[in-house]
């Protein structure tokens, strides 16, 4: 993977400003209209962007990837420093609160069995924390614990012990501070996390050495040189891959590449198409598939990952598109079609590899025939806007005792419902996500579903329901499940789970 150095797209010489913010006040009670960001930080952002004219991104640049931090001898020690910075955002400056110097933070590359230590030096001017999305790791203490509150001006360590039998694939990390999750991720507090080597572990010999590309897909809305907390409407935001507007990459005729897509945005669905190509899915949500399927389109709710093989059959220029997609029944839920990037197929023809039939190596367990010890039902719903508009079983999220208490090493069956409402604006798809353990979809809208593997995000359709089975494996402790449209989550559409003995 062609990582690039910090110097290549470094911030525009303003990192020193981060240190001059002066004392900042913890949880930022002063400026509630900036989502918990304190006044000093907001001023810093504004002063960074003050001399800027309108944001004019350059399209069609060669695709770049984020800098890579790779584990050595079983350890990776990474430091993230969320702070207001001036970014080179696709060739034009814009200010935002980000982890390093880019709109997606560094890519962390670890192996099963490694220990990942992340030092978060918080200069963001806001309270934050960090979540290791999709990882099967402990939620307790300094682990993947989203109940921690990391105050600005302080430094916090996470210690993530990755089990030896952890799955190999694409994950990501991001801020998960309830109430601030949406604006912090929209602003860029996210990064990709790669576990192991999926090609080596799961693909046959002939695929060894194929080109791999990582894509962090999200949207942005820049006003007066500053990345805003949200876009006025889906049509107003600009879609980016790795912080670039419509980047280009190349393939040779006959060549197969592994494309690893992550939706690292806060609230928007994508439906990816690459006309002229088919997607051979090898992993969903970092979980290698039991059965290989070929798709013409991939639907990515916020948080979702797909890892796919594509083969270029002929020379030419092919746009990677996201098609029009309705995620909510009012005008704010209609995502217009757009081009995300371009594949240029050129050069000498190479010999095509025989199509992939199946993956090798250990896989997640098929839970379809495993008996569930109990069934729970969760109804997801939106009420009128305002604080606490997201509900699960009529309740909005509060920190405190978890009412859902599964027993360790048991399988439960959960029925996830999304009843249709009278108001169109309350009819939204809800991408369900749970921390720590993957689940298996067994039924969608009353019909049996033949899953290709386990996953960590599933869409509950409007007026529909999804039934999942999950094994609460290896880790006791408290964590959460929620809707991954992060405005819904911040609005309360989240609940705690406590796995007990
Ligand atoms: Cu939702």
CSV table of C-alpha atoms and ligand atoms in Angstrom, one decimal, residues 428-431 483 485 488 493, ligand 1:
chain,number,residue,atom,x,y,z
A,428,UNK,CA,-35.3,7.0,8.2
A,429,UNK,CA,-33.3,3.8,7.8
A,430,UNK,CA,-31.4,3.1,11.0
A,431,UNK,CA,-28.0,1.4,10.6
A,483,UNK,CA,-27.8,3.7,15.3
A,485,UNK,CA,-26.4,7.8,11.7
A,488,UNK,CA,-29.6,9.9,15.7
A,493,UNK,CA,-30.7,6.3,19.9
B,1,LIG,CU1,-30.9,6.1,12.9
